[in-house]
Short mmCIF file of the C-alpha atoms (twelve columns), coordinates in Angstrom:
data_MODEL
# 
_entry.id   MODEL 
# 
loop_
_atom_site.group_PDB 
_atom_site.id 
_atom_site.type_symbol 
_atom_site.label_atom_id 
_atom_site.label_alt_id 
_atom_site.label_comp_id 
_atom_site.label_asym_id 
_atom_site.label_seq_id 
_atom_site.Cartn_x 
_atom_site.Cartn_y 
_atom_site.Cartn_z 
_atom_site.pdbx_PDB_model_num 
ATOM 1   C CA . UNK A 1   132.503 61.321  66.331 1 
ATOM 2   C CA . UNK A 2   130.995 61.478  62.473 1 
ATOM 3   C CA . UNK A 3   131.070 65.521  61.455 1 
ATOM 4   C CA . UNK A 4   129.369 65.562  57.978 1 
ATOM 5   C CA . UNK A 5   129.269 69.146  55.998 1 
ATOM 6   C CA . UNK A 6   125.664 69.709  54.562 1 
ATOM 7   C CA . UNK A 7   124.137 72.066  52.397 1 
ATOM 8   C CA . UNK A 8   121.516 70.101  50.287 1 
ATOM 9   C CA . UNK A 9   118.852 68.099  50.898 1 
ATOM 10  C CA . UNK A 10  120.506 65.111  50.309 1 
ATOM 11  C CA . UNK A 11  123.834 65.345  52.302 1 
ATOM 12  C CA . UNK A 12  121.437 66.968  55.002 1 
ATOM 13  C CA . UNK A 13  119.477 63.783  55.025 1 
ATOM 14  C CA . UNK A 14  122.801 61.470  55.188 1 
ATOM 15  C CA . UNK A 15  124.264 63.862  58.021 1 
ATOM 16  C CA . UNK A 16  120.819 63.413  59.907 1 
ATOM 17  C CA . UNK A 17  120.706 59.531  59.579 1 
ATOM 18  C CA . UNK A 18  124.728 59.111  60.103 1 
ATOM 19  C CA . UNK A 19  126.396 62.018  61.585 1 
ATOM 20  C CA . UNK A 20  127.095 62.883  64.940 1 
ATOM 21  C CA . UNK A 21  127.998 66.686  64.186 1 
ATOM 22  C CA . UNK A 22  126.289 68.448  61.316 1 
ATOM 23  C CA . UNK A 23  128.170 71.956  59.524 1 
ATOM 24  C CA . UNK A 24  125.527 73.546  58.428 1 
ATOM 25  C CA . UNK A 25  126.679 74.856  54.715 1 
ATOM 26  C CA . UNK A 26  125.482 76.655  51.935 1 
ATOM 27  C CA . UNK A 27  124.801 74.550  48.818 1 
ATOM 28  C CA . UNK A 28  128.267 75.145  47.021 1 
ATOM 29  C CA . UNK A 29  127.070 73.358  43.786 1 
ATOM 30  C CA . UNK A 30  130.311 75.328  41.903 1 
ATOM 31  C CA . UNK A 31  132.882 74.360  45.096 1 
ATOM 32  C CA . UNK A 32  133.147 77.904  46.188 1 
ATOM 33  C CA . UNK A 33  131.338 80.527  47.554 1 
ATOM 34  C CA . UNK A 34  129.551 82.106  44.351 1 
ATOM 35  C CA . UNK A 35  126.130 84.648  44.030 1 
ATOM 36  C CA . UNK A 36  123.905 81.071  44.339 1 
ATOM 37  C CA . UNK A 37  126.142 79.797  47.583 1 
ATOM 38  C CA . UNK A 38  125.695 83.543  49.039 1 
ATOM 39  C CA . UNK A 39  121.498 83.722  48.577 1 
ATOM 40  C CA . UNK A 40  121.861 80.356  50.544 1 
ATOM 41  C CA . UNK A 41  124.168 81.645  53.311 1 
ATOM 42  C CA . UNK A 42  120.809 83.570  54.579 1 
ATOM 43  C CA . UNK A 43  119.205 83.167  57.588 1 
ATOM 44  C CA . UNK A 44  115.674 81.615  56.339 1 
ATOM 45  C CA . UNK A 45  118.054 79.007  54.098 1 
ATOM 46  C CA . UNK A 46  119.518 77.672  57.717 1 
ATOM 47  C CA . UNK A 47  116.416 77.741  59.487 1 
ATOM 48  C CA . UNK A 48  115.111 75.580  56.555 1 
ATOM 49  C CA . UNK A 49  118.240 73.564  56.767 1 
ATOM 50  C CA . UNK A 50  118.093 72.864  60.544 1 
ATOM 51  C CA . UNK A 51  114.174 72.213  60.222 1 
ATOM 52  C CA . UNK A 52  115.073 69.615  57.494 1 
ATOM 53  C CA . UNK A 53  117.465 68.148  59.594 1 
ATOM 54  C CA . UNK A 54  115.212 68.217  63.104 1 
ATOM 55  C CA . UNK A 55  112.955 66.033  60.598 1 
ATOM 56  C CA . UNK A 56  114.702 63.445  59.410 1 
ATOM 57  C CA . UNK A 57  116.932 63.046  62.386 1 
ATOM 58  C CA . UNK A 58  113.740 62.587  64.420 1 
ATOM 59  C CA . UNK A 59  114.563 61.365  67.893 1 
ATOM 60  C CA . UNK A 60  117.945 61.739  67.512 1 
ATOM 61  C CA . UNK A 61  118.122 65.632  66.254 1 
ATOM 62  C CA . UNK A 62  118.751 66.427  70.149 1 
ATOM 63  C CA . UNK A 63  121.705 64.062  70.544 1 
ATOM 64  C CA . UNK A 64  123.448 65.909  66.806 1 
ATOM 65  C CA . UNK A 65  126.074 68.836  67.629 1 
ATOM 66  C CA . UNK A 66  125.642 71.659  64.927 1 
ATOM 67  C CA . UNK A 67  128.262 73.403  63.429 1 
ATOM 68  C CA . UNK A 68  128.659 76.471  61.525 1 
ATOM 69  C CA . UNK A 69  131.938 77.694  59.121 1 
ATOM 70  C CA . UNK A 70  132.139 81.530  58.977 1 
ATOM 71  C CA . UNK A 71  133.643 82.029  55.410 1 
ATOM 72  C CA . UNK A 72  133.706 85.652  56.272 1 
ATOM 73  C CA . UNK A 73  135.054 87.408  58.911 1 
ATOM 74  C CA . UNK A 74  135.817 91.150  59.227 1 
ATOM 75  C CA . UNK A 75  136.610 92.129  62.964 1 
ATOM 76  C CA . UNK A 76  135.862 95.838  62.496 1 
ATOM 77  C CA . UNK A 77  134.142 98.784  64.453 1 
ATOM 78  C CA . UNK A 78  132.527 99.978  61.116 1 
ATOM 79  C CA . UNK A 79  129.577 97.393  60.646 1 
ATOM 80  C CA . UNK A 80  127.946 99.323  58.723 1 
ATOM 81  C CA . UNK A 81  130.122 100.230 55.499 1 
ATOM 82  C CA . UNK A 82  131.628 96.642  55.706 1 
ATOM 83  C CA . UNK A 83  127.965 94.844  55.677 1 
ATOM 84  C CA . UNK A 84  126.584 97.662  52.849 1 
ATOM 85  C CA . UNK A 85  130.327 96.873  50.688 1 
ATOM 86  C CA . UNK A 86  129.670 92.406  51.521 1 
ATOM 87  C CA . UNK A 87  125.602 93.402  50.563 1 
ATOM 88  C CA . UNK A 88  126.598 94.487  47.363 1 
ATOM 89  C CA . UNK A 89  128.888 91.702  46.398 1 
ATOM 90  C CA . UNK A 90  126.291 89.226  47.546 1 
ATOM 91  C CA . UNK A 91  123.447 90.688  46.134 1 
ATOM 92  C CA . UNK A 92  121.817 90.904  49.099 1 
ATOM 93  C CA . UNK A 93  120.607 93.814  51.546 1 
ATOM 94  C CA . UNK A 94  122.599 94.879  54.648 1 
ATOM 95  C CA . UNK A 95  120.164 93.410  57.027 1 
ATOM 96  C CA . UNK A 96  120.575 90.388  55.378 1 
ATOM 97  C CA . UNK A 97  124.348 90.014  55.746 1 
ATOM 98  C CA . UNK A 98  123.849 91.016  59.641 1 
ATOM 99  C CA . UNK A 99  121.804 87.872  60.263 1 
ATOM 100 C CA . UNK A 100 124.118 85.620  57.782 1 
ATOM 101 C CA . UNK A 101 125.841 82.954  60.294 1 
ATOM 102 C CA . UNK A 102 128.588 82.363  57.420 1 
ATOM 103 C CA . UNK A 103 129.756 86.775  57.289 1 
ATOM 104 C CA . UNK A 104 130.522 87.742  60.784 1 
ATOM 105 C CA . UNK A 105 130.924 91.488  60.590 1 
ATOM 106 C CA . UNK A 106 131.136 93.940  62.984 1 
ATOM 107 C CA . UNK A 107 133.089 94.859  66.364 1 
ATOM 108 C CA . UNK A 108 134.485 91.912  69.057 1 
ATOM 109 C CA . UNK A 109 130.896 92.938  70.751 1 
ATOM 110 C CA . UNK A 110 128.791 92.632  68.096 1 
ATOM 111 C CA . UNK A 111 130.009 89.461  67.164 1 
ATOM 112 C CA . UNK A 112 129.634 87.765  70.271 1 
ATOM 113 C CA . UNK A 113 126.134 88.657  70.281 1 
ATOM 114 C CA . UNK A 114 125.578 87.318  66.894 1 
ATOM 115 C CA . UNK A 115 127.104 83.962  67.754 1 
ATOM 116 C CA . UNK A 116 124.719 83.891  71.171 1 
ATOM 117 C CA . UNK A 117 121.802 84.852  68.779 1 
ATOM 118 C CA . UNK A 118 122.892 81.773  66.300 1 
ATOM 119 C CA . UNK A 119 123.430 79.414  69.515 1 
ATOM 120 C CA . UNK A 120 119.684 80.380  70.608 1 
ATOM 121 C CA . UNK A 121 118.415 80.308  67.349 1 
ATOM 122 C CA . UNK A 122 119.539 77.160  65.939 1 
ATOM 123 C CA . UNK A 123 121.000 75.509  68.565 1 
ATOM 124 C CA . UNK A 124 124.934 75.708  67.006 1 
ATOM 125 C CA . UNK A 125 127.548 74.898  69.545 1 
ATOM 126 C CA . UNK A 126 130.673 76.111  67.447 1 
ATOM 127 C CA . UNK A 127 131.681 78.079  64.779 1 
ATOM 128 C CA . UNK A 128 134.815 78.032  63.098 1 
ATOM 129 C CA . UNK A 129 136.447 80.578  60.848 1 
ATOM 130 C CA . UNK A 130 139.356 80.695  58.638 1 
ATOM 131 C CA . UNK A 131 142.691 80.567  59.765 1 
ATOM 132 C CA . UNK A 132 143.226 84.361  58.295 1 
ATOM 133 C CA . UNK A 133 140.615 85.366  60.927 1 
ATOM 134 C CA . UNK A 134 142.010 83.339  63.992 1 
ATOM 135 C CA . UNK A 135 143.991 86.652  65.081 1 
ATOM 136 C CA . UNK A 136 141.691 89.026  64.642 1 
ATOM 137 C CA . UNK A 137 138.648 86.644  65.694 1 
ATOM 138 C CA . UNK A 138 140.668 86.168  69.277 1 
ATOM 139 C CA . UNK A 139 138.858 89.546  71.080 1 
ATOM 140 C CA . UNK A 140 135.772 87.774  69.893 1 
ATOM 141 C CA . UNK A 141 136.598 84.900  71.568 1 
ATOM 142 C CA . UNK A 142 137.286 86.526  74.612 1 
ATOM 143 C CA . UNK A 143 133.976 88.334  74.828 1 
ATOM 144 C CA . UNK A 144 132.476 84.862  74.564 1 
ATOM 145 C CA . UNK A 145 134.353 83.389  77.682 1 
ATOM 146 C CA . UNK A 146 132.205 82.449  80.635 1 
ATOM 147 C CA . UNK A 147 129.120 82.254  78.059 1 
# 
């Protein structure tokens, strides 16, 4: 299988004509997660990004895995002064960096009920993090088993 990374409209359109998995990215104009790459790690950028991509991939959109990389990832049972201290450095609110597929923030729980959300929402089939975050990302891992 063809995995192609995407973030702008024209990689999306190559991954949707070529590819037989699609990562979902920010636009990382700069190579690395900066304040631009951040405003398009939001929620409304990916639904944009998968729309674009349901478009041009046309009839074959349902036979395309998507993928998602988690940049961040802070296993913690403090949510809320992790998301409000990630808000800040992003520019961005709280409730934004909750619904962010690219920060995963919160406890094992909460997590695993983002992922589901992003499975149902844009129909992603796997995520992958940072090696860093492969330890503490296991008890996540095990509240997704069986789902």
């Amino acid at each position: 299988p063809v995995l192609i990374g995407a973030g702008g409209k024209r990689m999306l359109g190559i991954a949707a004509r070529e590819a037989d998995i699609v990562g979902i990215n920010p636009t990382m104009s700069a190579g690395a997660i900066t304040l631009e790459a951040a405003h398009d790690s939001t929620a409304s950028a990916v639904d944009a990004k998968v729309e674009r991509l349901r478009r041009t991939a046309g009839d074959r959109f349902d036979d395309i895995e998507l993928s998602i990389f988690s940049y961040a990832v802070v296993v913690t049972d403090d949510r809320r002064s992790v998301g409000e201290y990630v808000a800040g450095r992003f520019a961005a609110t709280p409730a934004d960096i909750d619904a962010m597929p690219y920060v995963l923030v919160g406890s094992p729980g909460q997590i695993a009920d983002d992922l589901r959300s992003y499975r149902d929402r844009w129909g992603t089939s796997y995520f992958t993090v940072m090696a860093d975050a492969m330890e503490p990302f296991a008890p996540v891992v095990a509240e997704l088993a069986d789902t």
